[in-house]
Amino acid sequence: MRHGSAMKHWPRSTSAGALALIASATSANAHIIGARLGDFYAGAAHPLTDLADLILWFALALLAGSLGPSAARPILLFFPLGLLAGSSVGAEVVFAPAGGLAASGMLVLLGLLLAAGLRIHRNLLCVIAFGAAAMRGASNAGGMGPETNRLLFALGIAIAGYVAIALVAAATVAFRGEETVSRGWRRIAIRALGSWIAAIGLMMGGLALAS
Amino acid sequence: MSFIRRSFLLAAIASVALASPAIAHEQAGVAAGLASGVLHPLSGPDHLIAMVAVGLWGAQLGAPAIFLLPITFPLVMAIGGVLGVLRIPLPAPEAMIALSGVLLGVAVAMRLRAPFAAAAALVGLFAVFHGHAHGAELPDASDPLAYGAGFVTATGLLHGCGVALGALSRWPVGERLIQGLGAAIALLGGYFLATGLGVAI
């Protein structure tokens, strides 16, 4: 009985403890930037505050999720690796302005694959994921300054990419559900989103050509 | 409330409470670009009525038009958008946009059972002109990418509204209502066409 009573009070005690911790929280002065971990956060935040990255990552995760869990799993490895590779290379090599056109082309490709509802082989998906990630990783490497810790910055980008891709792909897998008639509209909604993504990519390509 | 829902709610509250402004990118004008892109099809009644009419007509035609028209429209519209971005002129764009309201409205009002290829060709032709009008303003937007994302999203959502309204056609009264809506769209389109041509004020 005593044990049951303790168990009953346990969530209340935990809640009270958590509230006390939150109420007494003050700003941390652990000198994260001084410890150079600031470069990690800068790397993680850099792509998340760029609409071009967000749309491309979203499109890729949507495509992976729409193909099912078995197709989506490998890109959880290949996408962060591509970001890591791209940001490492991009720190050394300065890319030409054609990067905008390449990113637009990638958006059009991913959007068309989604809109057409094509079931591409997962190896091809891995190649596309790695290529797209390397491209955006190289582009994000432009955010590094001379004093930036490249490894931490690149790790920040890669982990942000992993989390974003994993969450969106998982949400897409859950949304599309099983292939039943009653859920057919969900697949159509995903295909419509693909056509929107391809349309955005087309116009960005036009803008890159015009400028 | 289930454990998953409670965890999700807790995570959402924690995310909001702990959020701080991200300053890695300047990304100046994203919000303004997005807002102007979203509002462009919504604030132009000639665009708005035509987009809703596409959804309504798709719903009346049924499968495959109900989902193929909203999927292909943004793509064809983007081709027109590229022409607009590149400043390649189209003949009488304003009149064609108004005409799209008239013809699509008439198609909905008359429940026109056109073959899918003919419907797609008609909608595709008008999509180019609508895209051209949006695309012409894209280079001047405070953030062109945000503007493009905004107007494509708004256009798609307007199609969705049309398709959702089209679900009323399952009931006889709803069908009459939709046909009335089509007639109103055609009349509005006719008014825009007349003002565009200088016939009406």
Short mmCIF file of C-alpha atoms in Angstrom, two decimals:
data_model
loop_
_atom_site.label_atom_id
_atom_site.label_comp_id
_atom_site.label_asym_id
_atom_site.label_seq_id
_atom_site.Cartn_x
_atom_site.Cartn_y
_atom_site.Cartn_z
CA MET A 1 0.00 0.00 0.00
CA ARG A 2 2.83 2.37 0.91
CA HIS A 3 4.47 1.56 -2.38
CA GLY A 4 1.20 2.27 -4.27
CA SER A 5 0.79 5.57 -2.48
CA ALA A 6 4.35 6.61 -3.36
CA MET A 7 3.72 5.77 -6.99
CA LYS A 8 0.56 7.86 -6.91
CA HIS A 9 2.45 10.90 -5.64
CA TRP A 10 5.43 10.40 -7.92
CA PRO A 11 4.10 12.32 -10.98
CA ARG A 12 3.05 15.22 -8.75
CA SER A 13 6.48 15.38 -7.15
CA THR A 14 8.13 15.21 -10.55
CA SER A 15 5.92 17.97 -11.89
CA ALA A 16 6.63 20.14 -8.86
CA GLY A 17 10.34 19.52 -9.24
CA ALA A 18 10.24 20.34 -12.95
CA LEU A 19 8.30 23.53 -12.29
CA ALA A 20 10.76 24.56 -9.58
CA LEU A 21 13.65 23.95 -11.98
CA ILE A 22 11.98 26.00 -14.74
CA ALA A 23 11.07 28.82 -12.33
CA SER A 24 14.57 29.05 -10.93
CA ALA A 25 16.29 28.89 -14.31
CA THR A 26 18.65 31.70 -15.15
CA SER A 27 20.60 32.33 -18.32
CA ALA A 28 23.53 29.98 -18.77
CA ASN A 29 26.93 31.60 -18.72
CA ALA A 30 28.91 28.54 -19.59
CA HIS A 31 30.85 30.37 -22.28
CA ILE A 32 29.69 28.06 -25.08
CA ILE A 33 31.06 30.40 -27.69
CA GLY A 34 34.34 30.58 -25.82
CA ALA A 35 34.43 26.79 -25.91
CA ARG A 36 33.94 27.03 -29.72
CA LEU A 37 30.68 25.09 -29.57
CA GLY A 38 29.06 28.24 -30.95
CA ASP A 39 30.31 27.15 -34.37
CA PHE A 40 28.30 23.96 -34.03
CA TYR A 41 25.11 25.92 -33.37
CA ALA A 42 25.94 28.37 -36.15
CA GLY A 43 26.28 25.42 -38.53
CA ALA A 44 22.99 23.91 -37.36
CA ALA A 45 21.09 27.21 -37.61
CA HIS A 46 22.60 28.27 -40.95
CA PRO A 47 20.55 26.00 -43.26
CA LEU A 48 17.45 26.22 -41.07
CA THR A 49 17.22 29.96 -41.67
CA ASP A 50 17.60 29.67 -45.44
CA LEU A 51 14.40 29.11 -47.38
CA ALA A 52 16.25 27.44 -50.28
CA ASP A 53 17.59 24.77 -47.93
CA LEU A 54 14.30 24.32 -46.16
CA ILE A 55 12.31 23.75 -49.36
CA LEU A 56 14.91 21.38 -50.82
CA TRP A 57 15.22 19.35 -47.61
CA PHE A 58 11.46 19.23 -47.25
CA ALA A 59 11.06 18.04 -50.86
CA LEU A 60 13.65 15.30 -50.44
CA ALA A 61 12.16 14.08 -47.16
CA LEU A 62 8.69 14.17 -48.69
CA LEU A 63 9.88 12.05 -51.63
CA ALA A 64 11.63 9.58 -49.32
CA GLY A 65 8.60 9.32 -47.05
CA SER A 66 6.23 8.89 -49.97
CA LEU A 67 8.26 5.86 -51.12
CA GLY A 68 7.83 4.15 -47.76
CA PRO A 69 9.97 3.38 -44.71
CA SER A 70 12.34 0.96 -46.44
CA ALA A 71 13.26 3.54 -49.09
CA ALA A 72 13.49 6.37 -46.57
CA ARG A 73 15.82 4.67 -44.07
CA PRO A 74 19.07 4.79 -46.12
CA ILE A 75 18.83 8.54 -46.70
CA LEU A 76 19.04 9.05 -42.94
CA LEU A 77 22.66 8.01 -43.42
CA PHE A 78 23.39 9.34 -46.90
CA PHE A 79 21.89 12.81 -46.46
CA PRO A 80 23.96 13.87 -43.41
CA LEU A 81 27.06 12.30 -45.01
CA GLY A 82 26.43 14.34 -48.16
CA LEU A 83 26.05 17.51 -46.11
CA LEU A 84 29.28 16.73 -44.29
CA ALA A 85 31.12 16.03 -47.54
CA GLY A 86 29.71 19.11 -49.25
CA SER A 87 30.50 21.45 -46.40
CA SER A 88 34.02 20.06 -46.18
CA VAL A 89 34.63 20.58 -49.92
CA GLY A 90 32.78 23.92 -49.97
CA ALA A 91 35.09 25.28 -47.30
CA GLU A 92 38.03 24.78 -49.67
CA VAL A 93 36.50 25.52 -53.08
CA VAL A 94 34.52 28.63 -54.00
CA PHE A 95 31.57 27.65 -56.17
CA ALA A 96 30.37 29.67 -59.13
CA PRO A 97 26.97 31.44 -59.04
CA ALA A 98 25.57 28.47 -61.04
CA GLY A 99 24.73 27.02 -57.62
CA GLY A 100 21.35 28.76 -57.75
CA LEU A 101 20.51 27.11 -61.05
CA ALA A 102 21.63 23.70 -59.77
CA ALA A 103 19.47 24.06 -56.66
CA SER A 104 16.50 25.03 -58.83
CA GLY A 105 17.12 22.04 -61.08
CA MET A 106 17.18 19.77 -58.03
CA LEU A 107 13.87 21.23 -56.82
CA VAL A 108 12.31 20.64 -60.24
CA LEU A 109 13.59 17.05 -60.30
CA LEU A 110 12.32 16.23 -56.80
CA GLY A 111 9.01 18.00 -57.44
CA LEU A 112 8.41 16.18 -60.72
CA LEU A 113 9.25 12.81 -59.16
CA LEU A 114 6.72 13.54 -56.41
CA ALA A 115 4.05 14.91 -58.76
CA ALA A 116 4.37 11.94 -61.12
CA GLY A 117 4.12 9.53 -58.20
CA LEU A 118 7.03 7.51 -59.61
CA ARG A 119 8.36 4.71 -57.46
CA ILE A 120 12.09 5.15 -58.01
CA HIS A 121 14.62 2.60 -56.78
CA ARG A 122 15.99 3.36 -53.35
CA ASN A 123 19.59 3.31 -54.64
CA LEU A 124 18.68 6.14 -57.02
CA LEU A 125 17.05 7.97 -54.11
CA CYS A 126 20.29 7.61 -52.14
CA VAL A 127 22.29 9.06 -55.06
CA ILE A 128 19.87 11.99 -55.34
CA ALA A 129 19.93 12.55 -51.57
CA PHE A 130 23.73 12.50 -51.44
CA GLY A 131 24.02 14.82 -54.45
CA ALA A 132 21.48 17.31 -53.11
CA ALA A 133 23.05 17.23 -49.67
CA ALA A 134 26.58 17.74 -51.02
CA MET A 135 25.37 20.67 -53.11
CA ARG A 136 23.62 22.39 -50.19
CA GLY A 137 26.46 21.52 -47.82
CA ALA A 138 28.91 23.28 -50.14
CA SER A 139 26.59 26.26 -50.39
CA ASN A 140 26.25 26.46 -46.60
CA ALA A 141 30.00 26.28 -46.17
CA GLY A 142 30.01 29.85 -47.51
CA GLY A 143 28.75 30.86 -44.05
CA MET A 144 32.08 29.91 -42.50
CA GLY A 145 34.41 32.72 -41.53
CA PRO A 146 38.20 32.48 -41.29
CA GLU A 147 37.97 31.80 -37.55
CA THR A 148 35.15 29.27 -37.78
CA ASN A 149 35.87 25.76 -36.57
CA ARG A 150 35.07 23.91 -39.79
CA LEU A 151 34.49 20.54 -38.21
CA LEU A 152 32.00 21.86 -35.68
CA PHE A 153 30.22 23.96 -38.30
CA ALA A 154 29.98 21.00 -40.71
CA LEU A 155 28.77 18.72 -37.90
CA GLY A 156 26.10 21.28 -37.02
CA ILE A 157 24.84 21.31 -40.62
CA ALA A 158 24.88 17.50 -40.84
CA ILE A 159 22.99 16.96 -37.57
CA ALA A 160 20.41 19.63 -38.44
CA GLY A 161 19.96 17.86 -41.77
CA TYR A 162 19.58 14.48 -40.12
CA VAL A 163 16.93 15.71 -37.68
CA ALA A 164 14.98 17.65 -40.33
CA ILE A 165 14.99 14.79 -42.84
CA ALA A 166 14.10 12.19 -40.22
CA LEU A 167 11.15 14.20 -38.86
CA VAL A 168 9.64 15.15 -42.24
CA ALA A 169 10.14 11.70 -43.79
CA ALA A 170 8.59 10.03 -40.73
CA ALA A 171 5.64 12.44 -40.79
CA THR A 172 5.14 11.71 -44.50
CA VAL A 173 5.24 7.94 -43.94
CA ALA A 174 2.64 8.31 -41.19
CA PHE A 175 0.50 10.66 -43.30
CA ARG A 176 0.44 8.55 -46.45
CA GLY A 177 -0.48 5.41 -44.51
CA GLU A 178 -1.36 2.15 -46.17
CA GLU A 179 -2.40 1.95 -49.80
CA THR A 180 -6.17 1.92 -49.39
CA VAL A 181 -8.91 3.62 -51.32
CA SER A 182 -10.04 5.65 -48.32
CA ARG A 183 -6.57 7.14 -47.98
CA GLY A 184 -6.06 7.76 -51.70
CA TRP A 185 -6.52 11.49 -51.26
CA ARG A 186 -3.45 11.62 -49.04
CA ARG A 187 -1.23 10.40 -51.85
CA ILE A 188 -2.86 12.93 -54.16
CA ALA A 189 -2.12 15.67 -51.61
CA ILE A 190 1.55 14.60 -51.57
CA ARG A 191 1.64 14.65 -55.37
CA ALA A 192 0.06 18.11 -55.42
CA LEU A 193 2.73 19.32 -52.98
CA GLY A 194 5.30 17.91 -55.40
CA SER A 195 3.85 19.95 -58.24
CA TRP A 196 4.06 23.08 -56.06
CA ILE A 197 7.73 22.31 -55.32
CA ALA A 198 8.50 21.76 -59.02
CA ALA A 199 6.72 25.03 -59.85
CA ILE A 200 8.81 26.95 -57.30
CA GLY A 201 11.96 25.33 -58.70
CA LEU A 202 11.03 26.25 -62.27
CA MET A 203 10.54 29.89 -61.38
CA MET A 204 13.73 30.04 -59.36
CA GLY A 205 15.54 28.58 -62.36
CA GLY A 206 14.02 31.29 -64.54
CA LEU A 207 15.13 33.93 -62.05
CA ALA A 208 18.66 32.48 -61.95
CA LEU A 209 18.77 32.62 -65.76
CA ALA A 210 17.43 36.17 -65.81
CA SER A 211 19.91 37.53 -63.27
CA MET B 1 -5.06 12.29 -23.51
CA SER B 2 -2.70 9.58 -24.76
CA PHE B 3 0.99 9.49 -23.84
CA ILE B 4 2.05 10.41 -27.39
CA ARG B 5 -0.29 13.40 -27.52
CA ARG B 6 0.83 14.57 -24.08
CA SER B 7 4.49 14.23 -25.07
CA PHE B 8 3.86 16.09 -28.32
CA LEU B 9 2.07 18.90 -26.47
CA LEU B 10 4.87 19.13 -23.92
CA ALA B 11 7.50 19.20 -26.68
CA ALA B 12 5.56 21.91 -28.53
CA ILE B 13 5.28 24.07 -25.40
CA ALA B 14 8.98 23.55 -24.63
CA SER B 15 9.92 24.46 -28.24
CA VAL B 16 7.93 27.68 -28.05
CA ALA B 17 9.21 28.56 -24.59
CA LEU B 18 12.84 27.93 -25.43
CA ALA B 19 12.80 29.50 -28.90
CA SER B 20 15.21 32.30 -29.56
CA PRO B 21 15.78 34.24 -32.78
CA ALA B 22 18.07 32.50 -35.25
CA ILE B 23 20.64 34.88 -36.65
CA ALA B 24 22.68 32.67 -38.93
CA HIS B 25 21.17 34.16 -42.08
CA GLU B 26 19.97 37.66 -42.65
CA GLN B 27 17.25 36.47 -45.07
CA ALA B 28 15.91 39.99 -45.22
CA GLY B 29 12.46 40.26 -46.69
CA VAL B 30 11.41 36.60 -46.39
CA ALA B 31 8.26 37.47 -44.47
CA ALA B 32 7.42 40.36 -46.78
CA GLY B 33 8.12 38.26 -49.86
CA LEU B 34 6.01 35.38 -48.58
CA ALA B 35 3.15 37.68 -47.62
CA SER B 36 3.15 39.47 -50.97
CA GLY B 37 3.28 36.11 -52.78
CA VAL B 38 0.39 34.66 -50.80
CA LEU B 39 -1.68 37.81 -51.18
CA HIS B 40 -1.08 38.23 -54.92
CA PRO B 41 -3.61 35.59 -56.07
CA LEU B 42 -5.94 36.38 -53.15
CA SER B 43 -6.04 40.14 -53.60
CA GLY B 44 -6.60 39.91 -57.36
CA PRO B 45 -10.25 38.87 -57.78
CA ASP B 46 -9.63 37.92 -61.42
CA HIS B 47 -7.03 35.36 -60.28
CA LEU B 48 -9.08 34.25 -57.31
CA ILE B 49 -12.28 33.41 -59.18
CA ALA B 50 -10.44 31.55 -61.93
CA MET B 51 -8.49 29.41 -59.42
CA VAL B 52 -11.63 28.49 -57.51
CA ALA B 53 -13.35 27.70 -60.82
CA VAL B 54 -10.55 25.28 -61.75
CA GLY B 55 -11.18 23.36 -58.52
CA LEU B 56 -14.95 23.44 -58.98
CA TRP B 57 -14.76 22.21 -62.56
CA GLY B 58 -12.31 19.48 -61.57
CA ALA B 59 -14.74 18.34 -58.87
CA GLN B 60 -17.62 18.29 -61.37
CA LEU B 61 -15.60 16.31 -63.91
CA GLY B 62 -14.56 13.75 -61.28
CA ALA B 63 -11.56 11.44 -61.58
CA PRO B 64 -8.97 11.85 -63.02
CA ALA B 65 -9.58 15.60 -63.56
CA ILE B 66 -10.30 16.26 -59.88
CA PHE B 67 -6.71 15.50 -58.92
CA LEU B 68 -4.84 15.91 -62.21
CA LEU B 69 -5.94 19.50 -62.82
CA PRO B 70 -4.69 20.79 -59.43
CA ILE B 71 -1.44 18.80 -59.88
CA THR B 72 -0.67 20.00 -63.41
CA PHE B 73 -1.93 23.57 -63.05
CA PRO B 74 0.97 24.81 -60.84
CA LEU B 75 3.51 23.26 -63.21
CA VAL B 76 2.05 24.88 -66.31
CA MET B 77 1.54 28.11 -64.36
CA ALA B 78 5.26 28.05 -63.49
CA ILE B 79 6.12 27.96 -67.21
CA GLY B 80 4.12 31.15 -67.59
CA GLY B 81 5.89 32.44 -64.48
CA VAL B 82 9.28 31.83 -66.08
CA LEU B 83 8.15 33.76 -69.18
CA GLY B 84 7.12 36.60 -66.87
CA VAL B 85 10.43 36.52 -65.00
CA LEU B 86 12.33 36.60 -68.30
CA ARG B 87 10.13 39.53 -69.43
CA ILE B 88 8.89 37.63 -72.49
CA PRO B 89 5.56 39.29 -73.35
CA LEU B 90 2.31 37.42 -73.95
CA PRO B 91 -0.56 38.79 -76.02
CA ALA B 92 -3.29 40.56 -74.00
CA PRO B 93 -2.48 38.92 -70.65
CA GLU B 94 -5.09 40.84 -68.61
CA ALA B 95 -7.86 40.06 -71.10
CA MET B 96 -6.90 36.38 -71.17
CA ILE B 97 -6.97 36.20 -67.34
CA ALA B 98 -10.44 37.77 -67.33
CA LEU B 99 -11.51 35.44 -70.16
CA SER B 100 -10.39 32.48 -68.05
CA GLY B 101 -12.93 33.54 -65.41
CA VAL B 102 -15.66 33.77 -68.05
CA LEU B 103 -15.01 30.41 -69.72
CA LEU B 104 -14.27 28.43 -66.56
CA GLY B 105 -17.32 30.00 -64.88
CA VAL B 106 -19.51 29.03 -67.86
CA ALA B 107 -18.09 25.49 -67.79
CA VAL B 108 -19.03 25.17 -64.11
CA ALA B 109 -22.44 26.82 -64.54
CA MET B 110 -23.33 24.52 -67.46
CA ARG B 111 -21.72 21.41 -65.91
CA LEU B 112 -19.76 21.04 -69.14
CA ARG B 113 -18.61 17.42 -69.44
CA ALA B 114 -15.59 18.11 -71.63
CA PRO B 115 -13.09 15.33 -72.40
CA PHE B 116 -10.17 15.43 -69.99
CA ALA B 117 -7.66 16.38 -72.71
CA ALA B 118 -9.76 19.36 -73.79
CA ALA B 119 -10.28 20.50 -70.18
CA ALA B 120 -6.56 20.14 -69.45
CA ALA B 121 -5.63 22.10 -72.59
CA LEU B 122 -8.02 24.94 -71.73
CA VAL B 123 -6.93 25.12 -68.10
CA GLY B 124 -3.26 24.82 -69.13
CA LEU B 125 -3.57 27.71 -71.58
CA PHE B 126 -5.03 29.98 -68.91
CA ALA B 127 -2.48 28.77 -66.35
CA VAL B 128 0.30 30.20 -68.52
CA PHE B 129 -1.31 33.65 -68.45
CA HIS B 130 -1.95 33.57 -64.70
CA GLY B 131 1.63 32.44 -64.09
CA HIS B 132 2.95 35.20 -66.35
CA ALA B 133 1.16 37.85 -64.30
CA HIS B 134 2.58 36.47 -61.04
CA GLY B 135 6.05 35.84 -62.48
CA ALA B 136 6.39 39.37 -63.87
CA GLU B 137 6.41 40.68 -60.28
CA LEU B 138 8.76 38.01 -58.94
CA PRO B 139 12.12 39.72 -59.64
CA ASP B 140 10.97 42.88 -57.82
CA ALA B 141 9.83 40.98 -54.71
CA SER B 142 11.77 41.55 -51.49
CA ASP B 143 12.56 37.82 -51.50
CA PRO B 144 11.79 36.18 -54.86
CA LEU B 145 11.95 32.61 -53.51
CA ALA B 146 9.54 33.43 -50.68
CA TYR B 147 7.27 35.28 -53.11
CA GLY B 148 7.24 32.28 -55.50
CA ALA B 149 6.54 29.84 -52.66
CA GLY B 150 3.77 32.13 -51.42
CA PHE B 151 1.86 32.50 -54.64
CA VAL B 152 2.18 28.84 -55.64
CA THR B 153 0.86 27.83 -52.21
CA ALA B 154 -2.01 30.33 -52.37
CA THR B 155 -2.94 29.13 -55.86
CA GLY B 156 -2.92 25.50 -54.74
CA LEU B 157 -5.03 26.30 -51.70
CA LEU B 158 -7.56 28.13 -53.88
CA HIS B 159 -7.81 25.01 -56.04
CA GLY B 160 -8.34 23.05 -52.85
CA CYS B 161 -11.16 25.41 -51.86
CA GLY B 162 -12.78 24.84 -55.25
CA VAL B 163 -12.45 21.06 -54.95
CA ALA B 164 -13.85 21.16 -51.39
CA LEU B 165 -16.80 23.29 -52.50
CA GLY B 166 -17.26 20.90 -55.40
CA ALA B 167 -18.01 18.13 -52.89
CA LEU B 168 -21.41 19.80 -52.47
CA SER B 169 -22.31 18.48 -55.92
CA ARG B 170 -23.19 15.14 -54.29
CA TRP B 171 -26.51 16.70 -53.32
CA PRO B 172 -28.95 18.21 -55.82
CA VAL B 173 -29.19 21.49 -53.89
CA GLY B 174 -25.41 21.66 -53.64
CA GLU B 175 -25.09 21.08 -57.38
CA ARG B 176 -27.43 24.01 -58.04
CA LEU B 177 -25.40 26.13 -55.63
CA ILE B 178 -22.18 25.30 -57.46
CA GLN B 179 -23.74 26.05 -60.82
CA GLY B 180 -24.86 29.41 -59.40
CA LEU B 181 -21.33 30.02 -58.18
CA GLY B 182 -20.07 29.23 -61.68
CA ALA B 183 -22.51 31.73 -63.15
CA ALA B 184 -21.36 34.39 -60.68
CA ILE B 185 -17.73 33.66 -61.61
CA ALA B 186 -18.58 33.99 -65.31
CA LEU B 187 -20.34 37.31 -64.70
CA LEU B 188 -17.45 38.65 -62.67
CA GLY B 189 -15.03 37.49 -65.35
CA GLY B 190 -17.17 39.24 -67.95
CA TYR B 191 -17.03 42.44 -65.92
CA PHE B 192 -13.23 42.24 -65.63
CA LEU B 193 -12.99 41.53 -69.35
CA ALA B 194 -15.21 44.50 -70.18
CA THR B 195 -13.22 46.86 -67.93
CA GLY B 196 -9.98 45.51 -69.35
CA LEU B 197 -11.15 46.22 -72.87
CA GLY B 198 -12.38 49.66 -71.86
CA VAL B 199 -16.03 48.82 -72.53
CA ALA B 200 -17.13 49.22 -68.90
CA ILE B 201 -15.91 51.45 -66.08
#
